[in-house]
CSV table of C-alpha atoms in Angstrom, one decimal:
chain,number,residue,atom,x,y,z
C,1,UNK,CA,50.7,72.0,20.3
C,2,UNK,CA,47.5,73.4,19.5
C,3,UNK,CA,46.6,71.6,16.8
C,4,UNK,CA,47.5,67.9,18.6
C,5,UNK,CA,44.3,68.3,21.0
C,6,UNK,CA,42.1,68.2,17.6
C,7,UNK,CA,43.8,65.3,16.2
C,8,UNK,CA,43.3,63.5,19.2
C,9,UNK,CA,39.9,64.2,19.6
C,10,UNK,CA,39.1,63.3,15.9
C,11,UNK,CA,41.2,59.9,16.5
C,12,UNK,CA,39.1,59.1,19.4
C,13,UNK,CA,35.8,59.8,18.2
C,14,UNK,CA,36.7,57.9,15.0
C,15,UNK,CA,37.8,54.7,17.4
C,16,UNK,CA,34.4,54.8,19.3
C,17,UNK,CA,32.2,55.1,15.6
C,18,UNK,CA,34.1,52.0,14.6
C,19,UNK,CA,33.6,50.4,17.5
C,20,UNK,CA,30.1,51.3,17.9
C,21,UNK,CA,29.7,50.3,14.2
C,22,UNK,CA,31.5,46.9,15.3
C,23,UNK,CA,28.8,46.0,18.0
C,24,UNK,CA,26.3,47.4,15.7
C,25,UNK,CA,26.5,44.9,13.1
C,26,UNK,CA,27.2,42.0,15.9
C,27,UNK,CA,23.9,42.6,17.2
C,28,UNK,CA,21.6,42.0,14.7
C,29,UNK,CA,22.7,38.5,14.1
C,30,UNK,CA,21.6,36.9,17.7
C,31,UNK,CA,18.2,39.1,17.2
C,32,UNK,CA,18.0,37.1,13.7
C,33,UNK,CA,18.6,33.5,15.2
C,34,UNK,CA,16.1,33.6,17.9
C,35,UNK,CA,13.7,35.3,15.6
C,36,UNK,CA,14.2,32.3,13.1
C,37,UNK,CA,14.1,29.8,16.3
C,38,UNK,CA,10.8,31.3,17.6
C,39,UNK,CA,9.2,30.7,13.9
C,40,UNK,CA,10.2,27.3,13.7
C,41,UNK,CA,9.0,26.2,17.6
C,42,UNK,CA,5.5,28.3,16.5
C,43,UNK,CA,5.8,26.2,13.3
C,44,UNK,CA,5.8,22.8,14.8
C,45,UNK,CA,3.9,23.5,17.8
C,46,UNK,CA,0.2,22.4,17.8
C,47,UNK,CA,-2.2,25.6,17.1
C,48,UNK,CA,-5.5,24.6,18.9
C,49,UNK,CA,-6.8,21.6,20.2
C,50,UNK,CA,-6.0,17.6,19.8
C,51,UNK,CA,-8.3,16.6,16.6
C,52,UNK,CA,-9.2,13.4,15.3
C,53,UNK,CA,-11.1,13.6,12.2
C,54,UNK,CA,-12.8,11.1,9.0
C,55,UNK,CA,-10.0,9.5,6.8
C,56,UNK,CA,-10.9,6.9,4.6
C,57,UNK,CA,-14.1,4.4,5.5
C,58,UNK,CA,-16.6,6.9,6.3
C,59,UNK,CA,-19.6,8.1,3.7
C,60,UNK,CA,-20.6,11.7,3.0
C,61,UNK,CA,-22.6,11.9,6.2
C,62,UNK,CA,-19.6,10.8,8.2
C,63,UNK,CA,-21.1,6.6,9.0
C,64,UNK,CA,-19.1,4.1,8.3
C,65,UNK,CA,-19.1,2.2,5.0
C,66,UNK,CA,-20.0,-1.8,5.1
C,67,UNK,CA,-16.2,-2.1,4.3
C,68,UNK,CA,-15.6,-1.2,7.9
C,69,UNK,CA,-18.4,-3.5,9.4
C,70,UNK,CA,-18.9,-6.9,10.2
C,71,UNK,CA,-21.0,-6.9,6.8
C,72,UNK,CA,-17.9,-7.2,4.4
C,73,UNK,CA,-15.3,-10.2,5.5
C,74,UNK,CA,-12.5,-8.1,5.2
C,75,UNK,CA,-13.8,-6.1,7.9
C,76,UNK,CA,-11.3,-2.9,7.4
C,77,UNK,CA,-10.0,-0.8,10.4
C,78,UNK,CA,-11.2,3.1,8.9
C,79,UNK,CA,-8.5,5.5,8.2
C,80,UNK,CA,-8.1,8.7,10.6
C,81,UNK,CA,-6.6,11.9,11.0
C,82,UNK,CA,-4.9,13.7,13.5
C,83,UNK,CA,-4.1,17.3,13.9
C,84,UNK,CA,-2.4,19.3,17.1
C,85,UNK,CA,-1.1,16.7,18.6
C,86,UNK,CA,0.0,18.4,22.2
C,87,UNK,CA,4.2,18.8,23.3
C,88,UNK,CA,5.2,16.7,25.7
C,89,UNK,CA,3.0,13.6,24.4
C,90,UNK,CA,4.8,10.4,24.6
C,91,UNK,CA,2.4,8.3,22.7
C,92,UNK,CA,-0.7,7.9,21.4
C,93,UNK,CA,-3.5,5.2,21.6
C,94,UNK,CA,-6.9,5.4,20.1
C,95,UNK,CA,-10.4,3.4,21.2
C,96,UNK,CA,-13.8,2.5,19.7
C,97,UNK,CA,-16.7,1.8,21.8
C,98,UNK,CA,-20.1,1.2,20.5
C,99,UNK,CA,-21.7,3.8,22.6
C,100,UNK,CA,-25.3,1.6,22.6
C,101,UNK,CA,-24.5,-1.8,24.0
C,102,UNK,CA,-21.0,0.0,25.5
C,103,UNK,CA,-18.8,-3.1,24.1
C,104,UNK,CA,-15.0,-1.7,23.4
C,105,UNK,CA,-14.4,-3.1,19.5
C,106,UNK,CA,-11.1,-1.4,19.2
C,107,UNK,CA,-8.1,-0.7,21.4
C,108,UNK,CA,-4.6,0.6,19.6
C,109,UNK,CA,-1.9,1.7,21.3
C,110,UNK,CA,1.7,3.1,21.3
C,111,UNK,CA,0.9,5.1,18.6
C,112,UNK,CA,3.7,7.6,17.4
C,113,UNK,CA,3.1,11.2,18.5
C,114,UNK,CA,4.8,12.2,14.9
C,115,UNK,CA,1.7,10.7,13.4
C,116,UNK,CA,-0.6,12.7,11.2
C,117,UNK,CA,-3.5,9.5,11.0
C,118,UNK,CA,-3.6,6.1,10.4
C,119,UNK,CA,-4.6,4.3,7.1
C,120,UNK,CA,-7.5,1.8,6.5
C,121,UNK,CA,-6.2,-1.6,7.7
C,122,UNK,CA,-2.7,-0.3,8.6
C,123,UNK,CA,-0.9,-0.3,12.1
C,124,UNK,CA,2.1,2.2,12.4
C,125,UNK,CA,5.4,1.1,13.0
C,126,UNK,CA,5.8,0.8,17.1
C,127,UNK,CA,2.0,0.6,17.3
C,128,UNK,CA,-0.3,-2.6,18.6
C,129,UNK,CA,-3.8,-3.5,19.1
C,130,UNK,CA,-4.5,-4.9,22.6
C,131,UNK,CA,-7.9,-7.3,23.7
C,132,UNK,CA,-11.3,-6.2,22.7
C,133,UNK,CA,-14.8,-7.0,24.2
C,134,UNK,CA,-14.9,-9.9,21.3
C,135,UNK,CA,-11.7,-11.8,22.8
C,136,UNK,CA,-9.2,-10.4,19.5
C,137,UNK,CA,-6.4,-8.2,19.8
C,138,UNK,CA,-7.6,-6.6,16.4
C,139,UNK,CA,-9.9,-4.2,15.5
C,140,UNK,CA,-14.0,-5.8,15.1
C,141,UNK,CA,-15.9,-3.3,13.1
C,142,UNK,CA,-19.5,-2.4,14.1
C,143,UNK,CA,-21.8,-4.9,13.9
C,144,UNK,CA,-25.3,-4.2,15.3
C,145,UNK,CA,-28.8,-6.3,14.7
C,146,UNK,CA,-30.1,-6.4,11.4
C,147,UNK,CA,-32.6,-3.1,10.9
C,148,UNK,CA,-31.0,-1.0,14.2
C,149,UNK,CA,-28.3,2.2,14.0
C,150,UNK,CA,-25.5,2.3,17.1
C,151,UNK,CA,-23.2,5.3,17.8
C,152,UNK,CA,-19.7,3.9,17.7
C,153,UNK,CA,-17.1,6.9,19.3
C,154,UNK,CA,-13.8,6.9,18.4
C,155,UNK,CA,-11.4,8.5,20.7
C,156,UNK,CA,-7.8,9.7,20.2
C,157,UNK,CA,-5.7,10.2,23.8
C,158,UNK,CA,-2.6,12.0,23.9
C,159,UNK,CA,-0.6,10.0,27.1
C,160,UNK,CA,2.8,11.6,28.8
C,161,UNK,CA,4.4,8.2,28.8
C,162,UNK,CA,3.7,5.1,27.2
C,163,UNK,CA,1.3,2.0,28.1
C,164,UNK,CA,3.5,-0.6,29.8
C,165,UNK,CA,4.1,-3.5,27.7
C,166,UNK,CA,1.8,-5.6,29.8
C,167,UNK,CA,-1.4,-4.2,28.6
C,168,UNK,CA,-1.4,-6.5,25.6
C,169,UNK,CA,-3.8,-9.1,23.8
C,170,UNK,CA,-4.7,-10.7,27.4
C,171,UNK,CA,-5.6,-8.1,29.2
C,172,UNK,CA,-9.2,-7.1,29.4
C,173,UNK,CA,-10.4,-4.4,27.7
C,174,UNK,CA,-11.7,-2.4,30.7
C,175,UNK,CA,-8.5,-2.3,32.4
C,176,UNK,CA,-6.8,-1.1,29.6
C,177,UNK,CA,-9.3,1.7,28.8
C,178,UNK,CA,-9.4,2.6,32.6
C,179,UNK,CA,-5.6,3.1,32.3
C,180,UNK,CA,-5.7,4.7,28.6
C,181,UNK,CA,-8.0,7.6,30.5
C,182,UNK,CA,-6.0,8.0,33.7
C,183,UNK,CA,-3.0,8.5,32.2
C,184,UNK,CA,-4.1,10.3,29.1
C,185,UNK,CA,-4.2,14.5,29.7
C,186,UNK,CA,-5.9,15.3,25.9
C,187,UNK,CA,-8.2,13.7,24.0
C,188,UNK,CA,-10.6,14.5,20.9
C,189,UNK,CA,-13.7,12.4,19.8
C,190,UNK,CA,-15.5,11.7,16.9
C,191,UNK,CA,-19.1,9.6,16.6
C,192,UNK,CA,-19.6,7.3,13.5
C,193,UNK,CA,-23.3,5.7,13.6
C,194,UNK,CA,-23.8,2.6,11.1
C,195,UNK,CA,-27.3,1.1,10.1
C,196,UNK,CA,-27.1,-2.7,9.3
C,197,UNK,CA,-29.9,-3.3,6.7
């Protein structure tokens, strides 16, 4: 009779070491999955700031090349990058304004959110170019007076939900950048000059 008690005890304290190795080695395993979640939401999500920056179409100073301007017929849209673009952003649309005469040469929107920048003379899929201040839903490259230098600023705008489908090719520009800005909650700017000789 004596010797049951030991046996008994040694049984039971065997039961609860398996069972707290059982729940041991279940544990890890959740700790693992969110640790592997948490690295892939910090790997996708943006780490600073919207950012537009030069693609191709720009010189070594950052103006615009002539194949950008109204000084070469082809009269290329410039390439661009974008970086950090914020959660939550349902599209994207992107302007250029000659910040000297203030005449709106480019107006682009329903840009993806995926997108890392646009090529020269490209339009994403989903994307479209409403009416500028030179009556063309395109993109008119900068074209000041023979001998002068304007500022032209391109901005990128991160908006929550997309433009309606009635700010198109016949809507003036004005109205569609007043609407770009109020519904757009980041942004990032760049200023390309160009001297026409």
């Amino acid at each position: 009779m004596r010797g049951h008690p030991p046996l008994a005890t040694v049984a039971a304290t065997a039961a609860l070491l398996a069972c707290a190795s059982c729940s041991g080695t279940s544990e890890p395993a959740p700790n693992t999955r969110t640790s592997s979640t948490a690295t892939t939401r910090t790997t996708t999500a943006p780490t600073g700031p919207l950012t537009l920056t030069r693609g191709q179409g720009f010189d070594r100073t950052g103006a615009f090349t002539s194949l950008m301007t109204c000084d070469d017929p082809r009269d290329y849209s410039p390439g661009l990058n974008f970086a950090n673009v914020p959660t939550g952003t349902g599209e994207l649309a992107l302007t250029m304004v000659d910040l000297d005469v203030h005449k709106v040469h480019w107006l682009q929107l329903g840009i993806p959110p995926s997108a890392h920048g646009i090529s020269a003379h490209h339009l994403l899929p989903g994307a479209r170019e409403a009416l500028n201040d030179f009556g063309e839903a395109t993109y008119d490259g900068p074209c000041p007076p023979h001998g002068s230098t304007h500022r032209y600023e391109l901005t990128l705008y991160a908006l929550r939900e997309p433009m309606p489908a009635s700010f198109d090719g016949s809507t003036p520009p004005a109205q569609t950048l007043r609407e770009i800005k109020r519904r757009a909650f980041a942004s990032a700017t760049l200023v390309a000059p160009y001297t026409r000789h």
